[in-house]
XYZ file of C-alpha atoms in Angstrom:
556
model
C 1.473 20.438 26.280
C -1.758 19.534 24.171
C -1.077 15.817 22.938
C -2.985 13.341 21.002
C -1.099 9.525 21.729
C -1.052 7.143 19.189
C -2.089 3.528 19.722
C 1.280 1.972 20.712
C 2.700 2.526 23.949
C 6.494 2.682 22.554
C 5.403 4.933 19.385
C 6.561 8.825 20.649
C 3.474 11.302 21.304
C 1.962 13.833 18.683
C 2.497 17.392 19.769
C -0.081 19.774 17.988
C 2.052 22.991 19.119
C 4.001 22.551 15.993
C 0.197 23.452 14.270
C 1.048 27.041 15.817
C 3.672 27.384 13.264
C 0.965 27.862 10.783
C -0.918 31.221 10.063
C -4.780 30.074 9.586
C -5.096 33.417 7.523
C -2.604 33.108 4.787
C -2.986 29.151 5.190
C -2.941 27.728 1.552
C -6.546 25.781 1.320
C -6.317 25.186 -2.650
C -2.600 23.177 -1.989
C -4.120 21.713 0.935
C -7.045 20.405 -0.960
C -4.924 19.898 -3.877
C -7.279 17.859 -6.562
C -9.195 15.930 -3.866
C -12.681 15.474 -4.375
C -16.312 14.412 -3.306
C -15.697 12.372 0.066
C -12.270 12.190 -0.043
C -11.975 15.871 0.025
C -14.566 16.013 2.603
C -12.389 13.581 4.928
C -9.451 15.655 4.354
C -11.099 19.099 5.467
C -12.480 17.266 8.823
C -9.478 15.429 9.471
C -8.035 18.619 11.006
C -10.670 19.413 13.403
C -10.449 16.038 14.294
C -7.076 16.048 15.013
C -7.455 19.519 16.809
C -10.232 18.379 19.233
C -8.602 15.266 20.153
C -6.014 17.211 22.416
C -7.190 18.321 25.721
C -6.216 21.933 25.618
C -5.378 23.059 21.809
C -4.060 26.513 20.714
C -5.956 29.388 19.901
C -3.927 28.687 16.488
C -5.103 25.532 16.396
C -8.489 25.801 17.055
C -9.000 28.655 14.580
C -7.475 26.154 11.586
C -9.835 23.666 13.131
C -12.554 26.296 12.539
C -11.956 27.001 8.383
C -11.589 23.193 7.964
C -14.841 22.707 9.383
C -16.761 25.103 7.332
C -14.881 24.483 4.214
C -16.095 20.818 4.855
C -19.534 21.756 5.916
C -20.164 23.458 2.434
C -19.381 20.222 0.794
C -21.273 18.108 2.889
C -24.507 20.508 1.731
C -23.288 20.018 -1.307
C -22.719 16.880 -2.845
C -24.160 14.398 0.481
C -27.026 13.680 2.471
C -24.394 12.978 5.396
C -26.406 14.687 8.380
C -24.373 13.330 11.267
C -21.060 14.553 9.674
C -23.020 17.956 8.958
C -23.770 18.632 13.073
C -20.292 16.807 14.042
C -18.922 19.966 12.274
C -21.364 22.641 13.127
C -20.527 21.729 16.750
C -17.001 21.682 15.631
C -17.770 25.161 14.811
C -18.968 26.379 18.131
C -15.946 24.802 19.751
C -13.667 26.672 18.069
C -15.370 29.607 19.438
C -16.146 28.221 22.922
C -13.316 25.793 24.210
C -15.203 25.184 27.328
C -17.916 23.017 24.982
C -15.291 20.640 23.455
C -16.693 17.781 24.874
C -19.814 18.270 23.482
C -18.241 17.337 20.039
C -18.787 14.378 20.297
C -21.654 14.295 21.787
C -24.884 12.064 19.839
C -27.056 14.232 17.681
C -30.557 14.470 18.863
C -34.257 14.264 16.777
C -35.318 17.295 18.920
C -37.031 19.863 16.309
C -34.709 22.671 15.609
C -35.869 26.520 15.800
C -34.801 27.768 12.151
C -35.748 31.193 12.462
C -33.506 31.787 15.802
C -31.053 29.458 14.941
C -29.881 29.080 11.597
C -31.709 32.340 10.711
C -29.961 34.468 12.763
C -26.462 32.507 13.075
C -25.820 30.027 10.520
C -23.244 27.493 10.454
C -20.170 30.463 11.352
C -21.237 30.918 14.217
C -22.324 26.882 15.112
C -25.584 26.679 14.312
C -26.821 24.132 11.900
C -29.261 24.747 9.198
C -32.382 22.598 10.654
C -34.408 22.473 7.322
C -31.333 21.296 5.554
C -30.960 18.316 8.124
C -34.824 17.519 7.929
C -34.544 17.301 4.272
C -31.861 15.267 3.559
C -33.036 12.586 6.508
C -36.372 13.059 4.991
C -34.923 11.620 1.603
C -32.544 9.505 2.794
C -35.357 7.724 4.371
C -37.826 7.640 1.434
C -35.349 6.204 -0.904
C -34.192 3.663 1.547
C -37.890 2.727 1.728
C -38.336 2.264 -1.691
C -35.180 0.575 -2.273
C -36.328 -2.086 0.446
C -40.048 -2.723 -1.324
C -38.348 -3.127 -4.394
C -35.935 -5.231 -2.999
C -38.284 -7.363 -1.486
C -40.366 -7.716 -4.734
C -36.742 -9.434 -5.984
C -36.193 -11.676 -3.424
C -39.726 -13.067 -3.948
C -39.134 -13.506 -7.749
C -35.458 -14.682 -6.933
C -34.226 -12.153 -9.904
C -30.816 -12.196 -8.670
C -29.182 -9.553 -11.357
C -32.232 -6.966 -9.761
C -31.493 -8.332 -6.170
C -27.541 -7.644 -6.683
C -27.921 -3.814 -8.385
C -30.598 -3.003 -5.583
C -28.516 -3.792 -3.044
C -25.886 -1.646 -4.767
C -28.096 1.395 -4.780
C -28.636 0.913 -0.963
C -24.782 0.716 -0.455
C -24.588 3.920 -2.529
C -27.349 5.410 -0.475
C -25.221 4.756 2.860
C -22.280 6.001 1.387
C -24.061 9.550 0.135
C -25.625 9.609 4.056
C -21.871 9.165 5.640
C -22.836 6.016 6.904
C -19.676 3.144 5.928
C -20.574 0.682 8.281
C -24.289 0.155 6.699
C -22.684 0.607 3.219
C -19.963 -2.171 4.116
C -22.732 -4.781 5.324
C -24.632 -3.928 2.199
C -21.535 -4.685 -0.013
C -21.264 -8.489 1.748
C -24.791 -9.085 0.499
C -24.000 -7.903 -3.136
C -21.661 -10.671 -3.140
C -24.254 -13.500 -2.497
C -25.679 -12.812 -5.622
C -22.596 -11.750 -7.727
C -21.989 -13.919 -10.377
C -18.643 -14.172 -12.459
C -15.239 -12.299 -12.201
C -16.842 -9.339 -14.189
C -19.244 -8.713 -10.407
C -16.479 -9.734 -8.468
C -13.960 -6.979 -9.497
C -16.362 -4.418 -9.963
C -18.131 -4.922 -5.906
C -14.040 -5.487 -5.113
C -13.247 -1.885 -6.651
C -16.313 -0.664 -4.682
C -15.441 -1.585 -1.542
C -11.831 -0.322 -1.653
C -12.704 2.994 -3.327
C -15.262 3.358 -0.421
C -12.825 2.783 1.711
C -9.759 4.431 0.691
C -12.371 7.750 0.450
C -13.351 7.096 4.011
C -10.096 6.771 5.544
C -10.757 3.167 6.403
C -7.994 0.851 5.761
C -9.653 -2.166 7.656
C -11.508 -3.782 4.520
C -8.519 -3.464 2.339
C -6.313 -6.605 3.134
C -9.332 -9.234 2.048
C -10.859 -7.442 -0.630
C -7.344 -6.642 -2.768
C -6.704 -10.318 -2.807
C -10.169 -10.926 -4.329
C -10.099 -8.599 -6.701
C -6.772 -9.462 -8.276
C -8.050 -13.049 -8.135
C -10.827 -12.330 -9.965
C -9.312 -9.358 -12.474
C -6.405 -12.799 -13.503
C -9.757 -14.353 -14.337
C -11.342 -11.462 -16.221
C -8.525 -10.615 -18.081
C -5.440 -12.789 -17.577
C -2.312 -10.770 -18.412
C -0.869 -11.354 -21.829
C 1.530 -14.334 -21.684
C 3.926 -15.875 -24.710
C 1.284 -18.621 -25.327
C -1.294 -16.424 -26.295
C 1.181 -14.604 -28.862
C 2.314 -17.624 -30.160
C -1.056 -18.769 -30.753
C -1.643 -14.885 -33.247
C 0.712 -16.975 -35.824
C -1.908 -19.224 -37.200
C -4.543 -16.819 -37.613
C -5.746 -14.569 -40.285
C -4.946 -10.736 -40.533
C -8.238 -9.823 -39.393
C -8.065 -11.903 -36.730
C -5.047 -10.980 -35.285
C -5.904 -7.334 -35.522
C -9.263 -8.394 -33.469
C -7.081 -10.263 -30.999
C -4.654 -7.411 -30.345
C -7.600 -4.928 -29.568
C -9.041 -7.364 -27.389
C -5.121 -7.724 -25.558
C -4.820 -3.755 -25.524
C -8.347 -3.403 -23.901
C -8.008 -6.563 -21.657
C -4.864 -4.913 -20.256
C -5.646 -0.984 -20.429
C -8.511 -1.873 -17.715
C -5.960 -3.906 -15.933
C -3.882 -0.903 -15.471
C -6.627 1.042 -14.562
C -7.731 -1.616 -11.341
C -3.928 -2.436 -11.066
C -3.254 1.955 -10.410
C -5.910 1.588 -7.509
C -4.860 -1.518 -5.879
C -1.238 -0.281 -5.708
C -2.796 2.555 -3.644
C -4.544 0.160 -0.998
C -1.753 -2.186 -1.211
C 0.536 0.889 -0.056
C -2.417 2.531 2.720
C -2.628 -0.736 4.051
C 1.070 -1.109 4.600
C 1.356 2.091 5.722
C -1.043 1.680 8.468
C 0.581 -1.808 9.154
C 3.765 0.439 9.843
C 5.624 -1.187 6.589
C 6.751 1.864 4.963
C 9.270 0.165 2.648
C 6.275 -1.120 0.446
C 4.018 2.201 1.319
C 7.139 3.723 -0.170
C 7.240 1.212 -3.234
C 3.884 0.625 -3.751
C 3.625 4.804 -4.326
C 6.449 4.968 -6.368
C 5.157 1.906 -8.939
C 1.924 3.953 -9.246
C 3.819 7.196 -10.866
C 6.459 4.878 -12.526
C 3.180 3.592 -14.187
C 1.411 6.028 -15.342
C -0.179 8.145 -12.455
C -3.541 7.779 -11.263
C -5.242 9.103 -14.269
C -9.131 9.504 -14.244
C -9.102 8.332 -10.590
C -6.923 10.826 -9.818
C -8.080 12.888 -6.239
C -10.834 10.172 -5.724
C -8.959 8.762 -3.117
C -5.470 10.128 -3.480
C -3.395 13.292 -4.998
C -0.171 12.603 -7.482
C 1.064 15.250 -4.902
C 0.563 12.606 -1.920
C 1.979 9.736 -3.939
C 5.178 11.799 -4.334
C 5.077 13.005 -0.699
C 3.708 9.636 1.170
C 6.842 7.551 -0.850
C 9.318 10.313 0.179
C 8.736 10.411 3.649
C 8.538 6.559 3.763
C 11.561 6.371 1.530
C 13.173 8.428 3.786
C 12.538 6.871 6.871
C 13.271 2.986 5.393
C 16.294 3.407 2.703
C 19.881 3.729 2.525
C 20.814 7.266 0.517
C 22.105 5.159 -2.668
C 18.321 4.046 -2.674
C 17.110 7.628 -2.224
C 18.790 8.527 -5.126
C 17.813 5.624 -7.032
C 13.989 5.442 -6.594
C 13.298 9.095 -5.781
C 15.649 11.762 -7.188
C 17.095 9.472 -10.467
C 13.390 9.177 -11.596
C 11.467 11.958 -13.477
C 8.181 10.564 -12.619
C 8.913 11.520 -8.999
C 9.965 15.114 -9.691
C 7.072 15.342 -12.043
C 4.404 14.333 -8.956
C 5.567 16.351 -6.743
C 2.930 19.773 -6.474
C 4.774 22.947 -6.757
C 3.749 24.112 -2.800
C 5.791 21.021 -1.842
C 9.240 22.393 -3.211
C 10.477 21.122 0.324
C 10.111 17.859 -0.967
C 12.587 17.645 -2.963
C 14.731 20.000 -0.986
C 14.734 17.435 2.362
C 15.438 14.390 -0.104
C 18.325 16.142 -2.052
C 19.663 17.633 1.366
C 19.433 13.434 3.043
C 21.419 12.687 0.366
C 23.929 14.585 -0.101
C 24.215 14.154 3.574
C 23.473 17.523 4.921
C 21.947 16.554 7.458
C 21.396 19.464 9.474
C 19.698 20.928 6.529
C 17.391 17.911 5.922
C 16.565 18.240 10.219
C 15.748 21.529 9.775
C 13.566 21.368 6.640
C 12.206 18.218 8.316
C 10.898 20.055 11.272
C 9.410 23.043 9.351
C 7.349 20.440 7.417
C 6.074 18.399 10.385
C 2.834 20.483 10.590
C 1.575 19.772 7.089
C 2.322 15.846 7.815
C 0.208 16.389 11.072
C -2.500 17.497 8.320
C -1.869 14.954 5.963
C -5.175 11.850 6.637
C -2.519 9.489 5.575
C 0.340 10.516 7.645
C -0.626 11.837 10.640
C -0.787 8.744 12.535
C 2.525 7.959 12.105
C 4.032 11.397 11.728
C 6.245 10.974 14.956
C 6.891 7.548 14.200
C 8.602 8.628 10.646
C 10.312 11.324 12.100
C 11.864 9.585 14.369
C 12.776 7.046 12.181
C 14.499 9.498 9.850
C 16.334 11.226 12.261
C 17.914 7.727 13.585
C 18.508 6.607 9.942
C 20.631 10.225 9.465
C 22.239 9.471 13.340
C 23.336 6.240 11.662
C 24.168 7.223 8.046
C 26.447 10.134 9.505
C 28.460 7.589 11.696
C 29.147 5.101 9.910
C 32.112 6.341 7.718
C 34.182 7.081 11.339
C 35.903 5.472 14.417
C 34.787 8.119 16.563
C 33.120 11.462 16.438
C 33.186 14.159 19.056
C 29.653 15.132 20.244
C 30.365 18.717 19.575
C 31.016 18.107 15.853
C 27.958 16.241 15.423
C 25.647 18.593 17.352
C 26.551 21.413 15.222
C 26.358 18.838 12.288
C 22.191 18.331 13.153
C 21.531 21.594 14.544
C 21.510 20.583 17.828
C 23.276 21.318 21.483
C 25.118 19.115 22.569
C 23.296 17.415 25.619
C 20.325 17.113 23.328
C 22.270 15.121 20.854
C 23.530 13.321 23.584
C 20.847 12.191 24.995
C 19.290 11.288 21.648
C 22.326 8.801 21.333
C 22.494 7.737 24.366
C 18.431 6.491 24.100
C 19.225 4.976 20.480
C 22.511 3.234 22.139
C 20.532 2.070 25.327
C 17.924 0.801 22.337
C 20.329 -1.238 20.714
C 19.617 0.879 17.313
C 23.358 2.046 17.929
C 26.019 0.168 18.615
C 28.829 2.929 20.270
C 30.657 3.880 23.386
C 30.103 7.716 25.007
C 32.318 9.133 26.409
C 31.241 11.677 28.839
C 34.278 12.787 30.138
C 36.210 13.552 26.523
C 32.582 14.066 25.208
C 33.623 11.410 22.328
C 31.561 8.880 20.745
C 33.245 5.051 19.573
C 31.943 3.125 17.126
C 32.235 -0.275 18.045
C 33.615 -2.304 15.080
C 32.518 -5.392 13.394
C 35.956 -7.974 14.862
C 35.970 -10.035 12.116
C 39.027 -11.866 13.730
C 36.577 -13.066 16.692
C 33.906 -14.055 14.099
C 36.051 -16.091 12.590
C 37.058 -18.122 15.335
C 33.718 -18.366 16.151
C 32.951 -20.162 12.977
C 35.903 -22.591 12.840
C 34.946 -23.728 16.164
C 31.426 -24.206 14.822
C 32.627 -26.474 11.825
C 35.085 -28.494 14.407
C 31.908 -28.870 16.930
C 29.906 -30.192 13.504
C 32.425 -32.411 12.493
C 33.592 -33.854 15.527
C 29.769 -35.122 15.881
C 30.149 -36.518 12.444
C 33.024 -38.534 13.687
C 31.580 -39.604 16.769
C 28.559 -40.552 14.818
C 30.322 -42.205 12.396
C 32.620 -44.151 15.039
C 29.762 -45.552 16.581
C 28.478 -46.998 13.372
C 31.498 -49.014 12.575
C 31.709 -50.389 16.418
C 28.067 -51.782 15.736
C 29.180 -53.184 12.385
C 32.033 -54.618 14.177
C 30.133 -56.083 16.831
C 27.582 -57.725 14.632
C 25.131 -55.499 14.631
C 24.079 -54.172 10.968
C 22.020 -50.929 10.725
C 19.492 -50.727 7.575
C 18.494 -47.133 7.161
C 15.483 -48.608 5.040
C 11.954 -50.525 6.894
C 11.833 -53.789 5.669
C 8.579 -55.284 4.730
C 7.162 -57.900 7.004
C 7.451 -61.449 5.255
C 4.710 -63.812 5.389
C 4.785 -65.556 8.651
C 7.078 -63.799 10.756
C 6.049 -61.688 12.952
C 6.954 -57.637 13.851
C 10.033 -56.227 13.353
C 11.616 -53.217 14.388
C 12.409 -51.437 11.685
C 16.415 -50.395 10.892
C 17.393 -53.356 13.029
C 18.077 -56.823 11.860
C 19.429 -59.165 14.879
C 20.032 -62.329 12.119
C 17.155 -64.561 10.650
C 15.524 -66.432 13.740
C 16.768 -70.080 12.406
C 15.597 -72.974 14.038
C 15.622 -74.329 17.457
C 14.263 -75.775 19.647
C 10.783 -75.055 21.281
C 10.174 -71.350 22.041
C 13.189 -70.330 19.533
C 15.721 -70.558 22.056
C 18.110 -70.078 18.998
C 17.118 -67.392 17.838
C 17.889 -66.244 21.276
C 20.736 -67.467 21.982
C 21.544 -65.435 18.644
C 20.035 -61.930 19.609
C 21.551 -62.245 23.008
C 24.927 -62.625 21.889
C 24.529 -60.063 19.342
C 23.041 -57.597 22.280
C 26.162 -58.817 24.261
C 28.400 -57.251 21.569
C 26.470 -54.331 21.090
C 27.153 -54.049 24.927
C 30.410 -54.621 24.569
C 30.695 -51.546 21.591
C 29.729 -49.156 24.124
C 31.585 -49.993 26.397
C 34.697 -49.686 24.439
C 33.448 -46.006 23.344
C 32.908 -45.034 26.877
C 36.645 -46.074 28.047
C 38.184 -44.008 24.858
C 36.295 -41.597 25.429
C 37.554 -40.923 29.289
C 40.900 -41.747 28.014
C-alpha cells in the first residue's frame, strides 16, 4: 500500500489508493481550480504531484493525475513568474509520471549545466519532461539584473539614510523573491522593511504582505506573529467605532458630522477588508495547529461577513471556506451545532460551489443522523480532501474524528445496542465495527462494555447516586478540617496564647518579633529579662499543654 505518514506518530496514515477512485480524463480541472489565482493557483496544481510522489510506489492512476497537475501548473509558472526552480521541479515531475523508476530524481537539485534546446525542448517539450532551456535562462537572466539594480539603488539609500526609498526598495526585492518562487529570501526581506517602517499605516500594510505571501505559499509558519501585529496596528490606524466617538457627532455642525461619518464608513470598510483576511490566517493557522473548532468558526465568520470579496481566490475560494468549516464542523460539533452554524445559515449554502453538492448532502445526512449515508458520502469524498492544500494533512485525522463523533452521537440515546444493528447502521460488517469500538473503548473515547459472546454493546451510565456520595464525603472531609482548625484556635486562646492574623510593626526599642505571635509585653525584671521569661515559658507551657489535650481527644 503506497502511503505518505503524517508528522505525528498517533495521527492514522494517508492512503493515496483512494486517488484511484478518480478518472484523470473526465477529472473536473475548472472545479478543482475553482477561482484560485496567480500563486495560489499555482500551489494548488503542484500540490498533487507532490502528494503523488511522496508515496513510494503510487498508482498508474495516480501518477497520471500527478502528470495534468504538473503541466497545468507549468503553464502558469511561464506565465505569470520567473519561478525557475518550481518550473524544473515540475518538468521532472513530468518525466516521472512517465518513468516511475526516476522518482527520486524529483527532488533532485537543479543544475547550471547549459541545456541543448534544439534536442531537448525542441523536439520534446515540457509533455514529455523536458524543460524549455531558453525560458529558464531568461527568466534567471532577469531575475538577476533586477536584483542587481535593486541592490545599487538600495545602497545609494542607505548612504543618504532616505528611509521611505530604503523601505519601498526593499519591498520591490521581496516582490522580486516572491515572482522567482523563492519565500524564504522574500520573508528575510520583509523583516528588513520593518526597520524602516514608520507608523501603523507601514505596519498593516508589510503585516498584510507577509500573510498574503504566506497564505499563497502554503506556509502557515509566519502567521501566528504577524496577525497579532497587524490587528495591533489596524486598532491604531483605524480604531473601531465606539459610543464616545458618536456621542462626540452631537456638538458638531451638519457638515461636520457628514465629514465624520465618511471618515467612520471608510475607517471601517478597510477594516473589514484586513479583518476578511485575518479571519482566514487566524483559521489556517488553527487548522494546522489541529484546532478545528476555530478553523471551523473562523471560516464561517468570514461568509457570515461578507465573503472574501476582491481578495477572493488570492489565497482562498468561498467554495473552500464552505468546505474547510464543514469538514471541521463536522469533525468538532454536536448535530444541534451543525444545524445551527452550517445548515440554519444561508451564507453557508450560498458558498458552497455547485460541484460540491456532497457538501451539503454529508452535513444534512450527520444530522439527521443517517449515518450510514453520511459514511458513505464521506468516503466517496475523501479523494478530493486528499487534493485539497488545506486539508490534506489532516484528511485522516478529520475522518477519523467524524466517524468517532457519529460512533458516539448514535449511542448515546441507548442502554445497549447489538453490534449487528449498528454495523448495518454505518455500512459496515460486523467485526469491522467491532474492532473500531473496541480501539475507541480501549482509547477511552468510549466508555462501554462488549460483549462478545451476545455480540451486545453496554453503555456504561453516568451513577449519579455514587457521585453524590462522593461529594458529601468531600464537604464532611472540608468541614471536619474547619473544625479541627477551628478547635485548635480556641485551645491556644484558652491557654494564653493569642493569634494576630495581622504583622505588627516593630516599636521603637524593642527588638524582632515574630510576626502573628504575641507572648505578652516583656515587662520588667531583673537583669537579662528573666520576666519576660518566666512569662513566655509559662505561656509555651500552656501551649504545650493545648496539644496535649488535642492529642488525647483525638485517640479517644
Amino acid at each position: 500500500m503506497a502511503e505518505v505518514s503524517e508528522t505525528s506518530a498517533d495521527v492514522p496514515k494517508i492512503s493515496i489508493e483512494v486517488l484511484d477512485q478518480l478518472d484523470p480524463a473526465t477529472f473536473n480541472w475548472d472545479a478543482f481550480a475553482s477561482t484560485y489565482k496567480g500563486r495560489a493557483l499555482i500551489t494548488r496544481y503542484l500540490a498533487i504531484p507532490n502528494l503523488v510522489f511522496t508515496a513510494t510506489s503510487p498508482s498508474p492512476r495516480a501518477l497520471e493525475l500527478a502528470r495534468a497537475a504538473a503541466l497545468r501548473a507549468i503553464a502558469l509558472l511561464k506565465a505569470e513568474t520567473w519561478d525557475a526552480e518550481s518550473y524544473l521541479r515540475a518538468v521532472r515531475q513530468v518525466d516521472a509520471s512517465a518513468h516511475p523508476e526516476r522518482a527520486d530524481a524529483v527532488d533532485a537539485p537543479s543544475t547550471d549545466e547549459p541545456m541543448d534546446i534544439d534536442s531537448a525542448y525542441g523536439k520534446k517539450g515540457e509533455s514529455e519532461g523536458r524543460p524549455d532551456g531558453a525560458w529558464v535562462e531568461k527568466v534567471r537572466s532577469a531575475a538577476e539584473a533586477d536584483k542587481a539594480k535593486l541592490e545599487v539603488e538600495l545602497s545609494g539609500y542607505l548612504s543618504n539614510l532616505i528611509k521611505e526609498s530604503i523601505r519601498l526598495t526593499y519591498l520591490s526585492l521581496a516582490h522580486l523573491a516572491l515572482k522567482t518562487g523563492s519565500f524564504p529570501t522574500a520573508q528575510k526581506t520583509f523583516q528588513h522593511i520593518r526597520e524602516y517602517s514608520s507608523g501603523p499605516a507601514h505596519h498593516v500594510e508589510l503585516g498584510l504582505g507577509i500573510i498574503e505571501a504566506a497564505l499563497a505559499f502554503n506556509e502557515s509558519g509566519p502567521l501566528a506573529g504577524n496577525v497579532t501585529k497587524v490587528e495591533a496596528s489596524l486598532d491604531r490606524l483605524h480604531p473601531p467605532v465606539t459610543g464616545s466617538s458618536q456621542q462626540a457627532s452631537a456638538t458638531m455642525t451638519t457638515m461636520q458630522v457628514a465629514q465624520n461619518r465618511e471618515i467612520q464608513a471608510r475607517s471601517q470598510a478597510v477594516r473589514r477588508a484586513v479583518g476578511v483576511k485575518i479571519r482566514v490566517a487566524k483559521a489556517v493557522l488553527a487548522l494546522s495547529h489541529n484546532d478545528y473548532a476555530r478553523a471551523a468558526r473562523e471560516l464561517g465568520e468570514v461568509n457570515e461577513e461578507g465573503g472574501l470579496q476582491e481578495w477572493e481566490g488570492q489565497a482562498i475560494s468561498t467554495a473552500d471556506t464552505a468546505l474547510v468549516s464543514a469538514i471541521c464542523a463536522l469533525a468538532t460539533g454536536s448535530r444541534e451545532h451543525l444545524r445551527r452554524v452550517l445548515l440554519d445559515r444561508a451564507s453557508f449554502h450560498s458558498a458552497v460551489d455547485d460541484s460540491q453538492g456532497w457538501v451539503l448532502d454529508l452535513v444534512r445526512a450527520f444530522v439527521d443522523a443517517r449515518y450510514g449515508e453520511a459514511i458513505v458520502i464521506l468516503r466517496k469524498a475523501e479523494p478530493y480532501l486528499l487534493l485539497n492544500p488545506l486539508l490534506a494533512p489532516h484528511t485522516a485525522r478529520l475522518v477519523s474524528l467524524i466517524r468517532t463523533r457519529a460512533i458516539k452521537q448514535y449511542i448515546t440515546p441507548f442502554s445497549s445496542v447489538r453490534i449487528s444493528a449498528m454495523a448495518q447502521a454505518f455500512g459496515s460488517s460486523e467485526d469491522e465495527i467491532l474492532a473500531e469500538v473496541a480501539s475507541l473503548a480501549e482509547a477511552g473515547d468510549l466508555k462501554v462494555k462488549i460483549d462478545l459472546i451476545d455480540r451486545i454493546l453496554t453503555i456504561k451510565d453516568k451513577d449519579a447516586r455514587a457521585d453524590a456520595f462522593r461529594s458529601a464525603l468531600g464537604v464532611g472531609a472540608k468541614a471536619n478540617a474547619v473544625t479541627q482548625a477551628s478547635t485548635l484556635r480556641m485551645r491556644l486562646i484558652e491557654a494564653g496564647i493569642v493569634v494576630d492574623p495581622a504583622p505588627r510593626d516593630l516599636d521603637e526599642g524593642d527588638g524582632p518579633r515574630v510576626p502573628g505571635w504575641d507572648f505578652g509585653s516583656s515587662g520588667g525584671g531583673g537583669a537579662g529579662g528573666g520576666g519576660a521569661g518566666r512569662s513566655t515559658r509559662s505561656r509555651l507551657t500552656g501551649f504545650g499543654q493545648a496539644l496535649g489535650s488535642l492529642a488525647r481527644k483525638a485517640k479517644a
